[in-house]
Amino acid sequence: MSEHIEITRKGAVQIIRMNRPDKKNAITRAMYAVMAKALGNGDGDGDIRCHVILGVPGAFSSGNDIADFMAVATGGEGGMEVYDFLTALALAQKPIVSGVDGIAVGIGTTINLHCDLTLATPRTEFKTPFVDLGLVPEAGSSLIAPRVIGRQNAFALLGLGEGFSADRAREVGLIHAVVAEDELEAETLALAERVAAKPPEALKIARDLMLGDRQELVARIKQEGEHFRARLKSDEARNAFMAFMARKKG
Ligand code: COA
C-alpha cells in the first residue's frame, strides 16, 4: 500500500492519482507497486473500460524519487517495483488517458508515451534530464519516443534534456490537447468517459493494432533497465544525485 496513490472509480473509469504534493509527486517504490497493481486490477475488471492517470495541481510528477536512486547508487537494492509498473503500463489491456499539470520530469514525462490520450495545461513542462543525471532513457522511451514524436524531437527530449512546453508537446504529438488548469481534471475525465463509451471489443482490437508487438517494448524496457541500474552506480550519476540532495544546504 502507499498513502501517496489514490485509486478511485467514476463509472467505468479507474482513476489513479499520484498524491505526494510535498515532494512534487516524486515516485517511490511503494507508489510504483500500487500503480502496477491498480493497472492489473483494472485490466481484469469487466466494469472498468479506461484508466486515468493524474497528479496534483502543479505537479504531475518530478520523476523517480532521488533518494531511492541514491540508495541504489550507494549499493542498496533497487527492487522490481518500477519494472512491474512499466511492464503493466506497456501491456495495459485498456486505454489510458492522462492529465498533466505543471511538473512532468523523467518518468513524469515518459509515462505519457504509454498513454493513448494526454491532456496538459499551458504551464506544463515535459523534461527528461536522464543524460544530465548520468542516466539513460527508461520506460521504453528510447524505442517509442522516436516513433511518437520523431527522431529529432526524441533526441532533443531524451538526449539534450530540452524542456518541452505544452504547446511544443502538442505540436510534436506527445500530447492530444492543451486545456486550462481549472478544466484539466474535468476534461480528462470527460475524455476518458468518451473512450469508455465506445464498443470495448472493437476499441481493444483497434488499440492492439495501433500498438503493434508490445513484447519488443517490454524487451526494451528490460534492456534500458539493465543500463539504468548500472548507470545509477556511476560517478556521473552519484555526483548528480549528491548535488540535488545538497542544493538547499548550499
Ligand atoms: N525525488 C525526491 N525528492 C524530490 C524530487 C525527486 N525526484 N523532486 C522534488 N523533490 C523534493 C525536493 O527535494 C523538495 O523536498 P524538501 O521540501 O523536503 O526539500 C520538494 O520535493 C519540493 O521540491 P523543490 O525542488 O523545492 O521544488 P521546485 O518547484 O523548486 O522544483 C523540480 C521542482 C521538480 C524542478 C525540482 O525539485 C527537481 O529538479 N527535482 C528533481 C527532478 C529529477 O531530476 N527527477 C529525476 C528524473 S530521472
Short mmCIF file of C-alpha atoms and ligand atoms in Angstrom, two decimals:
data_model
loop_
_atom_site.label_atom_id
_atom_site.label_comp_id
_atom_site.label_asym_id
_atom_site.label_seq_id
_atom_site.Cartn_x
_atom_site.Cartn_y
_atom_site.Cartn_z
CA MET A 1 0.00 0.00 0.00
CA SER A 2 1.00 3.61 -0.43
CA GLU A 3 -0.67 6.60 1.12
CA HIS A 4 0.59 8.57 -1.87
CA ILE A 5 -1.55 6.88 -4.51
CA GLU A 6 -5.30 7.23 -4.56
CA ILE A 7 -7.36 4.78 -6.58
CA THR A 8 -10.97 5.74 -7.27
CA ARG A 9 -13.62 4.95 -9.83
CA LYS A 10 -16.07 7.05 -11.74
CA GLY A 11 -18.44 4.81 -13.66
CA ALA A 12 -16.33 2.68 -15.99
CA VAL A 13 -13.19 4.80 -15.45
CA GLN A 14 -10.50 3.90 -12.94
CA ILE A 15 -8.60 6.95 -11.68
CA ILE A 16 -5.03 6.52 -10.45
CA ARG A 17 -3.84 9.68 -8.75
CA MET A 18 -0.28 10.35 -7.63
CA ASN A 19 -0.68 12.38 -4.46
CA ARG A 20 2.58 13.33 -2.81
CA PRO A 21 2.47 17.10 -3.23
CA ASP A 22 5.18 17.95 -0.69
CA LYS A 23 7.71 16.12 -2.93
CA LYS A 24 6.13 17.28 -6.19
CA ASN A 25 4.92 13.72 -6.72
CA ALA A 26 8.36 12.11 -6.75
CA ILE A 27 7.54 8.41 -7.19
CA THR A 28 8.70 5.87 -4.61
CA ARG A 29 8.92 2.10 -4.89
CA ALA A 30 5.70 1.76 -2.89
CA MET A 31 3.91 4.12 -5.28
CA TYR A 32 5.04 2.12 -8.33
CA ALA A 33 3.82 -1.07 -6.68
CA VAL A 34 0.35 0.34 -6.02
CA MET A 35 0.06 1.76 -9.54
CA ALA A 36 1.16 -1.53 -11.13
CA LYS A 37 -1.44 -3.41 -9.12
CA ALA A 38 -4.16 -0.90 -9.99
CA LEU A 39 -3.46 -1.23 -13.72
CA GLY A 40 -3.59 -5.04 -13.43
CA ASN A 41 -6.78 -4.96 -11.36
CA GLY A 42 -8.46 -2.52 -13.75
CA ASP A 43 -7.46 -4.62 -16.75
CA GLY A 44 -9.01 -7.67 -15.13
CA ASP A 45 -12.22 -5.93 -14.07
CA GLY A 46 -15.05 -6.16 -16.59
CA ASP A 47 -16.64 -2.99 -15.18
CA ILE A 48 -13.57 -0.84 -15.96
CA ARG A 49 -13.08 0.33 -19.55
CA CYS A 50 -10.44 3.04 -19.23
CA HIS A 51 -7.61 4.03 -16.88
CA VAL A 52 -6.88 7.65 -15.98
CA ILE A 53 -3.56 8.83 -14.53
CA LEU A 54 -3.47 12.18 -12.74
CA GLY A 55 -1.15 14.12 -10.46
CA VAL A 56 -1.86 17.09 -8.21
CA PRO A 57 -2.20 20.77 -9.17
CA GLY A 58 1.21 21.98 -10.35
CA ALA A 59 2.86 18.57 -10.27
CA PHE A 60 2.13 15.55 -12.40
CA SER A 61 5.44 14.08 -11.20
CA SER A 62 9.02 15.16 -10.52
CA GLY A 63 10.16 11.68 -11.54
CA ASN A 64 11.63 8.81 -9.64
CA ASP A 65 12.38 9.60 -6.00
CA ILE A 66 16.03 10.64 -6.00
CA ALA A 67 16.54 9.25 -2.50
CA ASP A 68 15.58 5.83 -3.93
CA PHE A 69 18.08 6.39 -6.77
CA MET A 70 20.72 7.31 -4.21
CA ALA A 71 20.05 4.10 -2.25
CA VAL A 72 20.91 2.04 -5.35
CA ALA A 73 23.84 4.32 -6.18
CA THR A 74 25.34 3.57 -2.80
CA GLY A 75 24.96 -0.20 -3.07
CA GLY A 76 21.38 -0.86 -1.96
CA GLU A 77 18.78 -2.93 -3.76
CA GLY A 78 16.52 -1.17 -6.26
CA GLY A 79 13.63 -3.62 -6.22
CA MET A 80 11.41 -4.62 -9.11
CA GLU A 81 8.52 -2.22 -8.48
CA VAL A 82 9.38 0.24 -11.22
CA TYR A 83 9.84 -2.61 -13.70
CA ASP A 84 6.46 -4.10 -12.71
CA PHE A 85 4.83 -0.71 -13.19
CA LEU A 86 6.43 -0.09 -16.56
CA THR A 87 5.50 -3.57 -17.78
CA ALA A 88 1.91 -3.08 -16.62
CA LEU A 89 1.83 0.25 -18.50
CA ALA A 90 3.31 -1.23 -21.66
CA LEU A 91 0.99 -4.24 -21.62
CA ALA A 92 -2.16 -2.47 -20.40
CA GLN A 93 -5.23 -4.04 -21.97
CA LYS A 94 -7.40 -0.96 -21.64
CA PRO A 95 -6.85 2.58 -22.91
CA ILE A 96 -5.01 5.01 -20.67
CA VAL A 97 -5.77 8.74 -20.53
CA SER A 98 -3.55 11.13 -18.58
CA GLY A 99 -3.99 14.68 -17.35
CA VAL A 100 -0.78 16.61 -16.73
CA ASP A 101 -0.37 19.92 -14.92
CA GLY A 102 2.96 21.60 -14.18
CA ILE A 103 5.99 19.47 -13.42
CA ALA A 104 6.49 16.38 -15.60
CA VAL A 105 10.10 15.27 -15.15
CA GLY A 106 11.72 11.95 -16.07
CA ILE A 107 9.15 9.20 -15.72
CA GLY A 108 6.65 12.03 -15.23
CA THR A 109 7.14 12.59 -18.95
CA THR A 110 7.73 9.04 -20.18
CA ILE A 111 4.54 7.65 -18.57
CA ASN A 112 2.67 9.72 -21.13
CA LEU A 113 4.35 7.98 -24.05
CA HIS A 114 2.28 4.96 -22.97
CA CYS A 115 -0.96 6.89 -22.81
CA ASP A 116 -3.48 6.84 -25.63
CA LEU A 117 -4.57 10.41 -24.94
CA THR A 118 -2.87 13.06 -22.79
CA LEU A 119 -4.16 16.49 -21.87
CA ALA A 120 -1.78 19.08 -20.42
CA THR A 121 -2.08 22.63 -19.12
CA PRO A 122 -0.25 25.67 -20.52
CA ARG A 123 2.14 25.80 -17.53
CA THR A 124 3.26 22.18 -18.03
CA GLU A 125 6.86 21.44 -18.98
CA PHE A 126 7.90 17.96 -20.09
CA LYS A 127 11.54 17.25 -19.34
CA THR A 128 13.73 14.15 -19.17
CA PRO A 129 17.19 15.05 -17.82
CA PHE A 130 18.35 11.41 -17.91
CA VAL A 131 21.69 12.07 -19.59
CA ASP A 132 22.39 15.13 -17.44
CA LEU A 133 21.95 12.87 -14.41
CA GLY A 134 24.40 10.35 -15.89
CA LEU A 135 21.49 8.02 -16.69
CA VAL A 136 19.83 6.64 -19.81
CA PRO A 137 16.24 6.85 -21.10
CA GLU A 138 13.76 4.44 -19.49
CA ALA A 139 10.18 3.22 -19.78
CA GLY A 140 10.85 2.07 -23.33
CA SER A 141 11.22 5.73 -24.33
CA SER A 142 14.34 5.02 -26.41
CA LEU A 143 12.10 2.87 -28.62
CA ILE A 144 8.76 4.66 -28.59
CA ALA A 145 9.71 8.35 -28.33
CA PRO A 146 11.26 8.39 -31.83
CA ARG A 147 8.08 6.71 -33.13
CA VAL A 148 5.70 9.04 -31.32
CA ILE A 149 7.48 12.40 -31.75
CA GLY A 150 10.12 11.69 -34.42
CA ARG A 151 13.84 11.10 -34.08
CA GLN A 152 14.99 14.72 -33.86
CA ASN A 153 12.44 15.65 -31.21
CA ALA A 154 13.20 12.46 -29.30
CA PHE A 155 16.89 13.32 -29.29
CA ALA A 156 16.18 16.88 -28.11
CA LEU A 157 13.98 15.50 -25.31
CA LEU A 158 15.94 12.40 -24.26
CA GLY A 159 19.48 13.28 -25.30
CA LEU A 160 19.71 17.04 -24.80
CA GLY A 161 17.21 17.11 -21.94
CA GLU A 162 15.39 20.05 -23.53
CA GLY A 163 12.19 21.06 -21.77
CA PHE A 164 9.09 20.85 -23.98
CA SER A 165 6.29 23.32 -23.34
CA ALA A 166 2.71 22.07 -23.59
CA ASP A 167 2.40 23.78 -26.98
CA ARG A 168 5.54 22.14 -28.30
CA ALA A 169 4.39 18.79 -26.88
CA ARG A 170 1.10 19.24 -28.73
CA GLU A 171 2.89 20.22 -31.93
CA VAL A 172 5.13 17.15 -31.94
CA GLY A 173 2.34 14.74 -30.96
CA LEU A 174 3.44 13.95 -27.42
CA ILE A 175 0.02 15.06 -26.17
CA HIS A 176 -3.51 15.30 -27.56
CA ALA A 177 -4.50 18.81 -26.43
CA VAL A 178 -3.76 21.74 -24.13
CA VAL A 179 -6.50 22.71 -21.66
CA ALA A 180 -6.78 25.35 -18.93
CA GLU A 181 -5.60 24.43 -15.43
CA ASP A 182 -9.04 24.69 -13.87
CA GLU A 183 -10.52 22.46 -16.57
CA LEU A 184 -7.86 19.75 -16.65
CA GLU A 185 -9.49 17.20 -14.39
CA ALA A 186 -12.99 17.58 -15.79
CA GLU A 187 -11.70 17.48 -19.38
CA THR A 188 -9.52 14.44 -18.67
CA LEU A 189 -12.43 12.57 -17.12
CA ALA A 190 -14.77 13.61 -19.94
CA LEU A 191 -12.25 12.28 -22.47
CA ALA A 192 -11.91 9.02 -20.54
CA GLU A 193 -15.69 8.69 -20.40
CA ARG A 194 -15.84 9.12 -24.19
CA VAL A 195 -13.28 6.32 -24.50
CA ALA A 196 -15.22 4.17 -22.03
CA ALA A 197 -18.44 4.63 -24.01
CA LYS A 198 -17.00 3.05 -27.18
CA PRO A 199 -17.76 -0.59 -28.04
CA PRO A 200 -15.00 -2.18 -25.93
CA GLU A 201 -14.20 -5.17 -28.14
CA ALA A 202 -13.79 -3.10 -31.30
CA LEU A 203 -11.78 -0.49 -29.41
CA LYS A 204 -9.48 -3.15 -27.97
CA ILE A 205 -8.74 -4.60 -31.41
CA ALA A 206 -8.14 -1.11 -32.83
CA ARG A 207 -5.82 -0.22 -29.95
CA ASP A 208 -3.90 -3.51 -30.15
CA LEU A 209 -3.38 -2.94 -33.89
CA MET A 210 -2.13 0.60 -33.29
CA LEU A 211 0.29 -0.54 -30.58
CA GLY A 212 1.68 -3.50 -32.54
CA ASP A 213 4.03 -6.02 -30.95
CA ARG A 214 4.40 -4.99 -27.34
CA GLN A 215 6.90 -7.72 -26.48
CA GLU A 216 9.52 -5.64 -28.29
CA LEU A 217 8.65 -2.77 -25.97
CA VAL A 218 8.87 -4.95 -22.86
CA ALA A 219 12.26 -6.24 -24.03
CA ARG A 220 13.46 -2.64 -24.50
CA ILE A 221 12.23 -1.67 -21.02
CA LYS A 222 14.30 -4.52 -19.62
CA GLN A 223 17.37 -3.61 -21.70
CA GLU A 224 17.14 0.05 -20.66
CA GLY A 225 16.68 -1.06 -17.03
CA GLU A 226 19.93 -3.02 -17.10
CA HIS A 227 21.84 0.05 -18.34
CA PHE A 228 19.94 2.29 -15.93
CA ARG A 229 20.83 0.22 -12.86
CA ALA A 230 24.48 0.12 -13.89
CA ARG A 231 24.47 3.88 -14.53
CA LEU A 232 22.97 4.57 -11.09
CA LYS A 233 26.23 3.35 -9.60
CA SER A 234 28.39 5.51 -11.90
CA ASP A 235 30.29 8.54 -10.64
CA GLU A 236 28.38 10.72 -13.11
CA ALA A 237 25.05 9.74 -11.55
CA ARG A 238 26.21 9.72 -7.92
CA ASN A 239 27.60 13.23 -8.27
CA ALA A 240 24.37 14.48 -9.86
CA PHE A 241 22.21 13.00 -7.05
CA MET A 242 24.50 14.40 -4.36
CA ALA A 243 24.31 17.83 -6.00
CA PHE A 244 20.48 17.65 -5.98
CA MET A 245 20.29 16.50 -2.38
CA ALA A 246 22.78 19.11 -1.19
CA ARG A 247 21.42 22.04 -3.19
CA LYS A 248 19.28 23.53 -0.44
CA LYS A 249 22.07 23.44 2.09
CA GLY A 250 24.37 25.48 -0.15
N1 COA B 1 12.99 12.94 -5.69
C1 COA B 1 12.94 13.23 -4.38
N2 COA B 1 12.53 14.42 -3.91
C2 COA B 1 12.15 15.34 -4.82
C3 COA B 1 12.19 15.12 -6.19
C4 COA B 1 12.64 13.83 -6.62
N3 COA B 1 12.66 13.50 -7.91
N4 COA B 1 11.77 16.22 -6.82
C5 COA B 1 11.48 17.11 -5.87
N5 COA B 1 11.72 16.59 -4.65
C6 COA B 1 11.51 17.22 -3.35
C7 COA B 1 12.55 18.28 -3.05
O1 COA B 1 13.72 17.69 -2.52
C8 COA B 1 11.82 19.12 -2.05
O2 COA B 1 11.82 18.46 -0.82
P1 COA B 1 12.08 19.30 0.54
O3 COA B 1 10.99 20.31 0.59
O4 COA B 1 11.97 18.25 1.61
O5 COA B 1 13.44 19.90 0.39
C9 COA B 1 10.38 19.09 -2.56
O6 COA B 1 10.27 17.92 -3.37
C10 COA B 1 9.99 20.27 -3.40
O7 COA B 1 10.94 20.39 -4.46
P2 COA B 1 11.62 21.78 -4.87
O8 COA B 1 12.89 21.47 -5.60
O9 COA B 1 11.70 22.67 -3.68
O10 COA B 1 10.51 22.35 -5.85
P3 COA B 1 10.73 23.29 -7.11
O11 COA B 1 9.36 23.65 -7.57
O12 COA B 1 11.71 24.38 -6.79
O13 COA B 1 11.43 22.37 -8.21
C11 COA B 1 11.70 20.41 -9.57
C12 COA B 1 10.74 21.26 -8.73
C13 COA B 1 10.93 19.16 -9.99
C14 COA B 1 12.14 21.20 -10.81
C15 COA B 1 12.96 20.05 -8.75
O14 COA B 1 12.53 19.55 -7.48
C16 COA B 1 13.80 18.97 -9.38
O15 COA B 1 14.59 19.25 -10.28
N6 COA B 1 13.64 17.71 -8.93
C17 COA B 1 14.41 16.60 -9.42
C18 COA B 1 13.81 16.09 -10.69
C19 COA B 1 14.61 14.93 -11.24
O16 COA B 1 15.74 15.07 -11.63
N7 COA B 1 13.97 13.73 -11.26
C20 COA B 1 14.58 12.52 -11.70
C21 COA B 1 14.41 12.39 -13.17
S1 COA B 1 15.16 10.92 -13.83
#
